Tab-separated table of C-alpha atoms and ligand atoms in Angstrom:
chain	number	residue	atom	x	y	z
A	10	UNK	CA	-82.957	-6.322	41.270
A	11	UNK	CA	-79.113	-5.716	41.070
A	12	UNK	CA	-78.111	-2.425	38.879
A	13	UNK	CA	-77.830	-2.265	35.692
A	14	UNK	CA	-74.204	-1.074	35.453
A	15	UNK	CA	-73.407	0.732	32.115
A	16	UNK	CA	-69.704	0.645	31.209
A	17	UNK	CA	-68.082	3.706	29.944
A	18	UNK	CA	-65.736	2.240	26.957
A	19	UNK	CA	-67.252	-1.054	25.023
A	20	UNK	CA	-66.691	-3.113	22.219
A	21	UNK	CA	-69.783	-3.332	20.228
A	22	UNK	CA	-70.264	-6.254	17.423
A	23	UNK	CA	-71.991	-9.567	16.274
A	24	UNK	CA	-70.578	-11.740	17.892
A	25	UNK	CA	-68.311	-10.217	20.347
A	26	UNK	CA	-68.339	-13.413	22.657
A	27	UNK	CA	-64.651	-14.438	22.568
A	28	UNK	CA	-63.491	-11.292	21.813
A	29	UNK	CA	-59.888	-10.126	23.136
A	30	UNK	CA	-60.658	-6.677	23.738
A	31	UNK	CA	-62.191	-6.613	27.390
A	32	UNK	CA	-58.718	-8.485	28.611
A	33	UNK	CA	-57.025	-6.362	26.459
A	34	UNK	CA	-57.858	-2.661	27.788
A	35	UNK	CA	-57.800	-4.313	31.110
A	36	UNK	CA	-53.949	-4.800	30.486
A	37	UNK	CA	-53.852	-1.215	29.206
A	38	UNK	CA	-55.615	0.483	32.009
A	39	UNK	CA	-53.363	-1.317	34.721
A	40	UNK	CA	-50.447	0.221	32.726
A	41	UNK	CA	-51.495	3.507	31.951
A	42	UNK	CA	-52.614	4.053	35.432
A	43	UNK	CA	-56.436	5.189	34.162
A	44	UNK	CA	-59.319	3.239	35.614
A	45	UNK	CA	-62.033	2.312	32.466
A	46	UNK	CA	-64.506	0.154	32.312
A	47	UNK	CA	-64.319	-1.355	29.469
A	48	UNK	CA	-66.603	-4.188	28.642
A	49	UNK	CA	-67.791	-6.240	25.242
A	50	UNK	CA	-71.585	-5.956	24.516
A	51	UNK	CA	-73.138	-8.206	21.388
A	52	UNK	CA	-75.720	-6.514	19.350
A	53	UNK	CA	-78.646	-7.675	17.073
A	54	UNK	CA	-78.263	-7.272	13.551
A	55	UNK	CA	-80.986	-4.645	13.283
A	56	UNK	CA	-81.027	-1.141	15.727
A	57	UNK	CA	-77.113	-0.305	15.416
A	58	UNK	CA	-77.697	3.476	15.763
A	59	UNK	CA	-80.554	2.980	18.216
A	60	UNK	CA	-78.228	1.247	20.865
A	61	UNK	CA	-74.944	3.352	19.826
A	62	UNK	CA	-76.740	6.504	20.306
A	63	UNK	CA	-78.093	5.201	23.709
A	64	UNK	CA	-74.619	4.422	25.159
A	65	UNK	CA	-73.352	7.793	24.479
A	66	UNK	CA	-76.500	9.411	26.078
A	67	UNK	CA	-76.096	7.726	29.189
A	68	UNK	CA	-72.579	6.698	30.577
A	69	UNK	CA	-70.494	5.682	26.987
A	70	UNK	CA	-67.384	7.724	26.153
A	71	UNK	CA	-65.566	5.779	23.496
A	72	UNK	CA	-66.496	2.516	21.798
A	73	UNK	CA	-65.003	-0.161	19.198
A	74	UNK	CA	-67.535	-1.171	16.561
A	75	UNK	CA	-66.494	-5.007	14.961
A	76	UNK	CA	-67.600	-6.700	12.276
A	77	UNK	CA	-70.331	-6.406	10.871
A	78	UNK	CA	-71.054	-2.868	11.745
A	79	UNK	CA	-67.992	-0.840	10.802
A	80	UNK	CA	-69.758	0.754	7.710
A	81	UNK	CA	-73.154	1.347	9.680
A	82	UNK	CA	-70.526	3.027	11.831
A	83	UNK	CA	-69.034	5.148	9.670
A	84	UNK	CA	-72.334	6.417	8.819
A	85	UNK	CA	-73.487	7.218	12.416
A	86	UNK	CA	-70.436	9.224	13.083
A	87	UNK	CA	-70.786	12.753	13.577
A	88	UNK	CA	-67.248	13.897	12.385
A	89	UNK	CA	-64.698	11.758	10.928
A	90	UNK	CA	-60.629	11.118	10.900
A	91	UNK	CA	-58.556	10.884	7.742
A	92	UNK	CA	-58.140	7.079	7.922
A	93	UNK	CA	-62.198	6.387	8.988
A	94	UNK	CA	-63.128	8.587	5.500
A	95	UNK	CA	-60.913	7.270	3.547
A	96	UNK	CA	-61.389	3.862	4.539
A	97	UNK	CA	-65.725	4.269	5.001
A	98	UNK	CA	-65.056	2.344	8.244
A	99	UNK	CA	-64.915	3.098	11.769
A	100	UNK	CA	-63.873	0.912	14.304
A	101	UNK	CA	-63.653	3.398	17.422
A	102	UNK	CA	-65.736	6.086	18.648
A	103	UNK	CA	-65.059	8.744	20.991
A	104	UNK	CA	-67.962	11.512	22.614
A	105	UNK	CA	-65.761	14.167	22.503
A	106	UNK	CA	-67.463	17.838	24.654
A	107	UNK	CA	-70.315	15.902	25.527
A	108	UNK	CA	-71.409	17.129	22.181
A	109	UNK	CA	-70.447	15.085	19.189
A	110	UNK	CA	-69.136	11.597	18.286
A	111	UNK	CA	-66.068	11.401	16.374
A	112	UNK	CA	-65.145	8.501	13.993
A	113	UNK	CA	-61.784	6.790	13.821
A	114	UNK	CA	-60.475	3.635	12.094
A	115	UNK	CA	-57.230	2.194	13.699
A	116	UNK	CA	-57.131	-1.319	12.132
A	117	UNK	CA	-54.785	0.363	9.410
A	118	UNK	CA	-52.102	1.627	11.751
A	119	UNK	CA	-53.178	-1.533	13.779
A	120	UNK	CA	-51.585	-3.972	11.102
A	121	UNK	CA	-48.956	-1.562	9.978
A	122	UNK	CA	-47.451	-1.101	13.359
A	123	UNK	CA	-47.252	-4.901	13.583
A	124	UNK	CA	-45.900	-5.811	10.578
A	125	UNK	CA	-43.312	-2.984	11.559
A	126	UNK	CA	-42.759	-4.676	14.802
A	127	UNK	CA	-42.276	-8.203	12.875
A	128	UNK	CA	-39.883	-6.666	10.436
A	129	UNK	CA	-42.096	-7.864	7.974
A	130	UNK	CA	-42.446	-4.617	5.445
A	131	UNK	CA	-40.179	-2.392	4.003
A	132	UNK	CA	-41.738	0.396	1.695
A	133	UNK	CA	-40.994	-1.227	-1.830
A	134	UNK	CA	-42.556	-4.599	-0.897
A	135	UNK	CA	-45.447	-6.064	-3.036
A	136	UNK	CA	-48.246	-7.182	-1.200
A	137	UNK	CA	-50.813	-9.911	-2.179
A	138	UNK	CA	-53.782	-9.562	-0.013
A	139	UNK	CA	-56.535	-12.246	-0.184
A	140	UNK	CA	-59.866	-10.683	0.775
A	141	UNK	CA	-61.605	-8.043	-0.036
A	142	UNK	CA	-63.936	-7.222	3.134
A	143	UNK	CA	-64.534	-4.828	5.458
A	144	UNK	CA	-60.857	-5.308	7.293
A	145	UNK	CA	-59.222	-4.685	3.921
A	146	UNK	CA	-60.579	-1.226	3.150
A	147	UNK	CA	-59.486	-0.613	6.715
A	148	UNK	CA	-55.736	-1.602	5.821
A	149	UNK	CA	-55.431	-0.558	2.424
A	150	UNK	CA	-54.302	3.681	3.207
A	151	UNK	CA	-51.688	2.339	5.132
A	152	UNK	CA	-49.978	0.316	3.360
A	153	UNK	CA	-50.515	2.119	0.125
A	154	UNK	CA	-49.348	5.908	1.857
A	155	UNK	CA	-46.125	3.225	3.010
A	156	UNK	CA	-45.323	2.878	-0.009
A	157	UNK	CA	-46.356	-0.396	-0.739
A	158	UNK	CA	-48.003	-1.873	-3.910
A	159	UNK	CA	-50.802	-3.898	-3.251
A	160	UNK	CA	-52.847	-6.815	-5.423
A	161	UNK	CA	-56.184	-8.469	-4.350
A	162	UNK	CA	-57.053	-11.911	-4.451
A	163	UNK	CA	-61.071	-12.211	-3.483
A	164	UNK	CA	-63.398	-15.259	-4.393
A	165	UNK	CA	-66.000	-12.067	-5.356
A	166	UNK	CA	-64.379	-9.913	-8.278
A	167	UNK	CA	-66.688	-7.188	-8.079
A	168	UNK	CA	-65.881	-6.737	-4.045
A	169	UNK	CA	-62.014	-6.878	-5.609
A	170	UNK	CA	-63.092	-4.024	-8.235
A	171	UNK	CA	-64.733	-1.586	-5.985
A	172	UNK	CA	-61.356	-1.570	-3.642
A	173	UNK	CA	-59.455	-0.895	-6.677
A	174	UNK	CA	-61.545	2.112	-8.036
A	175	UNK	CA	-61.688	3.569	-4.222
A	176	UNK	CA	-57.787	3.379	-3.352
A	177	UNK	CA	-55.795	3.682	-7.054
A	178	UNK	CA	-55.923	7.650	-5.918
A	179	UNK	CA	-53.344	5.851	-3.052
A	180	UNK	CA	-50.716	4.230	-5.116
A	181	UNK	CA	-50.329	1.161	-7.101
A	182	UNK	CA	-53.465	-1.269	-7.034
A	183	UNK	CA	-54.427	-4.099	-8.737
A	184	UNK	CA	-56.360	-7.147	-9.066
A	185	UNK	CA	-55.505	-10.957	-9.239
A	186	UNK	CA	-57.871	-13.406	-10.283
A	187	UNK	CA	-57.148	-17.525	-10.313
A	188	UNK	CA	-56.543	-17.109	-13.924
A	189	UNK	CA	-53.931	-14.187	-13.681
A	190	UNK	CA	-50.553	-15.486	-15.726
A	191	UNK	CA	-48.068	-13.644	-13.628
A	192	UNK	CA	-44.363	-14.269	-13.133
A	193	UNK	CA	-44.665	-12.001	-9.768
A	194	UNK	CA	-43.470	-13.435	-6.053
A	195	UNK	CA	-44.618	-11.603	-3.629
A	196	UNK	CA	-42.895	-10.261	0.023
A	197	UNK	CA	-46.064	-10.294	1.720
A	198	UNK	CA	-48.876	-12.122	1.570
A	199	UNK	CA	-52.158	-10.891	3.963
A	200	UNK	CA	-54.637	-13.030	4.849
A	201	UNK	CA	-57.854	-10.709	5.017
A	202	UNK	CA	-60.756	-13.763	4.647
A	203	UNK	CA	-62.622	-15.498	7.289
A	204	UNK	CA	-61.584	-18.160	9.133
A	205	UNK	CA	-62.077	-21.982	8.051
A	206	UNK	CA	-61.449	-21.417	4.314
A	207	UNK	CA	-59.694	-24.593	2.166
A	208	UNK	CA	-56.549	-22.173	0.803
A	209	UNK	CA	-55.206	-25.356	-1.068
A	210	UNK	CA	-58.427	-25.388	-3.190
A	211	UNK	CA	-59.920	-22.033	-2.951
A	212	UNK	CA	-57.423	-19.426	-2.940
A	213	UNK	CA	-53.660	-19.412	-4.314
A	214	UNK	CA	-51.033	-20.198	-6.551
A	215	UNK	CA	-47.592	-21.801	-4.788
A	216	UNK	CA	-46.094	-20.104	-7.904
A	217	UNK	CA	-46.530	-16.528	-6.283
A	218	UNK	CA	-44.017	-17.171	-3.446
A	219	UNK	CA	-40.706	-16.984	-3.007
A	220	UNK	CA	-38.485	-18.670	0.074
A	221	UNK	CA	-38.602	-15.089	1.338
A	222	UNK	CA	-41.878	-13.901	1.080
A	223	UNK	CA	-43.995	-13.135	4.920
A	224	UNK	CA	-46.926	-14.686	5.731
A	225	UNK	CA	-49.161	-12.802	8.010
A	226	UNK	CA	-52.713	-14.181	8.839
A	227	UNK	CA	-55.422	-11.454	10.277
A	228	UNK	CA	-56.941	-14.019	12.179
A	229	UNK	CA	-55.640	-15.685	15.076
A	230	UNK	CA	-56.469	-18.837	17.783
A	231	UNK	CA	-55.091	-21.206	19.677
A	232	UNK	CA	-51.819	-22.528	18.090
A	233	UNK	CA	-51.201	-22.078	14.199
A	234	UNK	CA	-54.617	-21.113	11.761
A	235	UNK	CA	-55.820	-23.175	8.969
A	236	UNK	CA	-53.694	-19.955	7.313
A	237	UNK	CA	-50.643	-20.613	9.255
A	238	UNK	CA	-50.767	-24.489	8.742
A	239	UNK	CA	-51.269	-24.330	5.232
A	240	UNK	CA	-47.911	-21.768	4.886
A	241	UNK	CA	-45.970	-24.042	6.814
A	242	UNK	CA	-46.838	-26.351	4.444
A	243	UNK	CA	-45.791	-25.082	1.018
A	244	UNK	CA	-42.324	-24.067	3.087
A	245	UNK	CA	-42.854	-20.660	4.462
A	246	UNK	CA	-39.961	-19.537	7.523
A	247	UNK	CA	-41.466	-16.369	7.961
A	248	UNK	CA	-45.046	-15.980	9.181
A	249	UNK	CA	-47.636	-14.389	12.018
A	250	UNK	CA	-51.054	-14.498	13.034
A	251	UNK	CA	-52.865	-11.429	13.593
A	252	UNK	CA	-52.917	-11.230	17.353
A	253	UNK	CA	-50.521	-8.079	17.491
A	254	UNK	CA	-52.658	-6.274	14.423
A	255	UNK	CA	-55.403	-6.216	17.796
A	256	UNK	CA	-53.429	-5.284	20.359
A	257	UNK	CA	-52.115	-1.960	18.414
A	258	UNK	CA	-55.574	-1.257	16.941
A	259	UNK	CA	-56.785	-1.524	20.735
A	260	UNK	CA	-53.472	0.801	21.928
A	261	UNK	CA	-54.373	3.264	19.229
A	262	UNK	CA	-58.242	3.418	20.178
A	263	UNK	CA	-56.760	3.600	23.626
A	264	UNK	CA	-54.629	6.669	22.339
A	265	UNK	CA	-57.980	8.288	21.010
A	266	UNK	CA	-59.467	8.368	24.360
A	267	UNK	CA	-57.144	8.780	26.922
A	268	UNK	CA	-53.696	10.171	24.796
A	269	UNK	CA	-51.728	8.091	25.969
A	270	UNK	CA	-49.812	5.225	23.726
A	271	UNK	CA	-49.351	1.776	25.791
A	272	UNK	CA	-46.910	-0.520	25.256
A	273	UNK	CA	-48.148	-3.789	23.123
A	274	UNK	CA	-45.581	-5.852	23.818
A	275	UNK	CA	-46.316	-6.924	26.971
A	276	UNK	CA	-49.803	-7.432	26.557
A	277	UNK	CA	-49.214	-9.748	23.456
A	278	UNK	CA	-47.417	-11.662	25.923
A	279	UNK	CA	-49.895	-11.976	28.155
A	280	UNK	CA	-51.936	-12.488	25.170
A	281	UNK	CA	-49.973	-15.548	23.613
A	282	UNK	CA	-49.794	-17.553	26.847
A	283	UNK	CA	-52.273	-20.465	26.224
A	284	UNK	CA	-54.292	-19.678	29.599
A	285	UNK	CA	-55.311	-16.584	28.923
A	286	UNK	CA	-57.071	-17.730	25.659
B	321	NAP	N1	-56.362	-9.067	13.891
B	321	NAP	C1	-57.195	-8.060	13.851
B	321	NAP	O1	-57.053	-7.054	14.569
B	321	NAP	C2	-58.328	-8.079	12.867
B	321	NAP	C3	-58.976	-6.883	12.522
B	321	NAP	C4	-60.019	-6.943	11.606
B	321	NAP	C5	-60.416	-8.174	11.073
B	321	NAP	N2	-59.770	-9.312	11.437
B	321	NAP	C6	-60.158	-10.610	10.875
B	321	NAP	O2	-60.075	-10.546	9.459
B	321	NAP	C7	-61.050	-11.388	8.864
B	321	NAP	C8	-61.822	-10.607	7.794
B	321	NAP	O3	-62.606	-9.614	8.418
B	321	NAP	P1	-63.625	-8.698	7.600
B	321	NAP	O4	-64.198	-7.736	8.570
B	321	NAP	O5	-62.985	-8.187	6.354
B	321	NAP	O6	-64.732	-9.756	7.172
B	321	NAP	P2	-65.763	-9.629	5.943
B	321	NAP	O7	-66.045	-8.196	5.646
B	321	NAP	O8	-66.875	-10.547	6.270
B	321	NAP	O9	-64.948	-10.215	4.667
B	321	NAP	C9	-64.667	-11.591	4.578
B	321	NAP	C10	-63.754	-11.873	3.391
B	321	NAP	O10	-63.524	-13.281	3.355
B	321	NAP	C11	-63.930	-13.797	2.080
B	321	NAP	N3	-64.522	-15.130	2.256
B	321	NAP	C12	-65.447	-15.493	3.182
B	321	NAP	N4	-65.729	-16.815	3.054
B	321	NAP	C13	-64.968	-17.284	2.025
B	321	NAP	C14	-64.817	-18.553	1.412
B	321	NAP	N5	-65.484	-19.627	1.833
B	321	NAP	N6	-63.957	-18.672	0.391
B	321	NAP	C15	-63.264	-17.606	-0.033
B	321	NAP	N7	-63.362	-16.352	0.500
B	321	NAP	C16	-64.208	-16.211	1.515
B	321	NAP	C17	-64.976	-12.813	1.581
B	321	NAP	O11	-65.045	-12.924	0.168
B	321	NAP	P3	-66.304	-12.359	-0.677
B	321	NAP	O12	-66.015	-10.916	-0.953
B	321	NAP	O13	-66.318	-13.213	-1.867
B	321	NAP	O14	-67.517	-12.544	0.207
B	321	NAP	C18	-64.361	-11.486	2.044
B	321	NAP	O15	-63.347	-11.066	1.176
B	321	NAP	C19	-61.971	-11.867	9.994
B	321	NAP	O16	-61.718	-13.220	10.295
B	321	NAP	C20	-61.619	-10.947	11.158
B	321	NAP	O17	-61.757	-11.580	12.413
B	321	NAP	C21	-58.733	-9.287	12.321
C-alpha cells in the first residue's frame, strides 16, 4: 500500500476542490527559497476539531481554515491575534513550540492590501458592502481602523445587525436596507455574497453610485463574475475581482509561518493567465 504522506501546511474547508491555495504557496515557496508542502484537504461537515487536532499531532505546522469553518476555528484556537478576536474568525493556524496553536485571521489585511495595490481606498472613502457573512467580519477591523466608514447591505437584517453591534466600537457603521431613502454615492462598493446571486433583482440601488465609485467583487473565476458583468453594466470604469484579496491573505499566512513577506504580484500573474485556472 503506498504511504500515506501527511503534508505539513494545508488548506482545510468544505469544499476546497478548486481552491487556489495549493498553486499558490507553491509560487511562494519557489520564491522564498523554503520547501513546504502545502496541500488542500476537504473535510466533512461534522469532526472539525477531531481532524485539526490530528494534523497538528502528527506532521501539521500551519493551516488555512475556509469557509465554513472559520468560526469553529476560532474556537479551537489555543491563543489568538488581534484581528482573529476581533473578527471571531480564523483563517490560519500556526503550532508554534510544539506546544500550542495560535489563531490568526489575514483575510482583513488580505483585502486591504489589495485594494491598496488597486488604488482603490483612501481613508475617508464610504464603503457599501453587500453581505454580511463570515468574510465580512473578517474585513470589517480593517477597513474601519483605515479609516473608512462602512454600510451593510445583507438579504438577512439580523446577520446585518449583529455586525453593527460587534464593530461600532471600530468607527462609523451602519446598516442599509432596500427601503433606505439615502442621497449617499458611495467610493466603494464590496461584494461580500456568494456567487450566482441576480444583483439586478436582489441587491442594489443604481442610485448609490457615482461615475467614480470602485467596484471590487470578493469572488473571482474565469473572465468577469456575475458581479463584474452586472457593474459593467450600469457603467462602472473602475472595478476588480477578488483574486489579489487571496494571494495577500495567502502571503500574510505565509508571513505567519515562515516570516518572510512574498511578493503577490507575480503570483497574481501567474494567477490571471487563463491556463493556470
Ligand atoms: N478573495 C478572497 O480571498 C475571499 C476570501 C473570503 C471569502 N471570499 C468569497 O466571499 C464570498 C462570501 O464568503 P463568506 O465566507 O462570507 O460566505 P457566507 O458566510 O456563506 O456568507 C454569504 C453571504 O452571501 C449572502 N447570500 C447568499 N446567498 C444569497 C442570495 N441568494 N441572495 C442574497 N444574498 C445571499 C448571505 O446572506 P444571508 O446573511 O442572508 O444568508 C451572506 O451575507 C464567498 O463567495 C467566498 O468565496 C473570497
Amino acid at each position: 500500500m503506498p504511504k500515506l504522506i501527511i503534508p505539513d501546511y494545508a488548506l482545510f474547508g468544505n469544499p476546497v476542490n478548486h481552491s487556489k491555495s495549493p498553486q499558490i504557496h507553491k509560487l511562494f515557496s519557489k520564491q522564498i527559497d523554503i520547501l513546504y508542502n502545502y496541500e488542500s484537504i476537504n473535510i466533512p461537515m461534522n469532526n472539525f476539531s477531531d481532524i485539526i487536532f490530528s494534523f497538528f499531532k502528527s506532521n501539521g505546522k500551519g493551516a488555512n481554515i475556509t469557509a465554513p469553518f472559520k468560526e469553529k476555528a476560532y474556537l479551537l484556537a489555543d491563543r489568538l491575534t488581534n484581528s482573529a478576536k476581533i473578527s471571531k474568525s480564523v483563517n490560519t493556524f500556526k503550532k508554534i513550540n510544539n506546544k500550542y496553536i495560535l489563531g490568526d485571521n489575514t483575510d482583513g489585511i488580505g483585502l486591504l492590501s489589495d485594494l491598496l495595490r488597486l488604488h482603490f481606498i483612501e481613508k475617508h472613502f464610504s464603503i457599501l458592502i453587500l453581505g454580511a457573512g463570515g468574510a465580512v467580519r473578517g474585513i470589517l477591523f480593517s477597513l474601519l481602523s483605515f479609516g473608512c466608514s462602512v454600510s451593510i447591505l445583507n438579504r438577512t437584517l439580523l446577520h446585518a445587525e449583529k455586525l453593527v453591534f460587534e464593530f461600532n466600537q471600530f468607527g462609523k457603521i451602519d446598516i442599509l436596507t432596500k427601503n433606505s431613502t439615502t442621497n449617499k454615492k458611495f467610493d466603494l462598493i464590496i461584494n461580500a455574497t456568494s456567487r450566482n446571486i441576480n444583483y439586478e433583482t436582489d441587491f442594489f440601488c443604481v442610485s448609490l453610485v457615482s461615475s467614480k465609485t470602485f467596484f471590487y467583487d470578493m469572488n473571482y473565476q474565469i473572465g468577469y463574475t456575475p458581479f463584474i458583468n452586472w457593474c459593467i453594466k450600469i457603467g462602472a470604469k473602475y472595478f476588480s475581482d477578488g483574486i489579489g484579496m487571496l494571494v495577500f491573505q495567502a502571503a500574510h499566512s505565509c508571513f505567519l509561518w515562515h516570516n518572510i513577506l512574498p511578493s503577490v504580484n507575480p503570483v497574481i500573474k501567474t494567477l490571471k493567465k487563463k491556463d493556470n485556472f
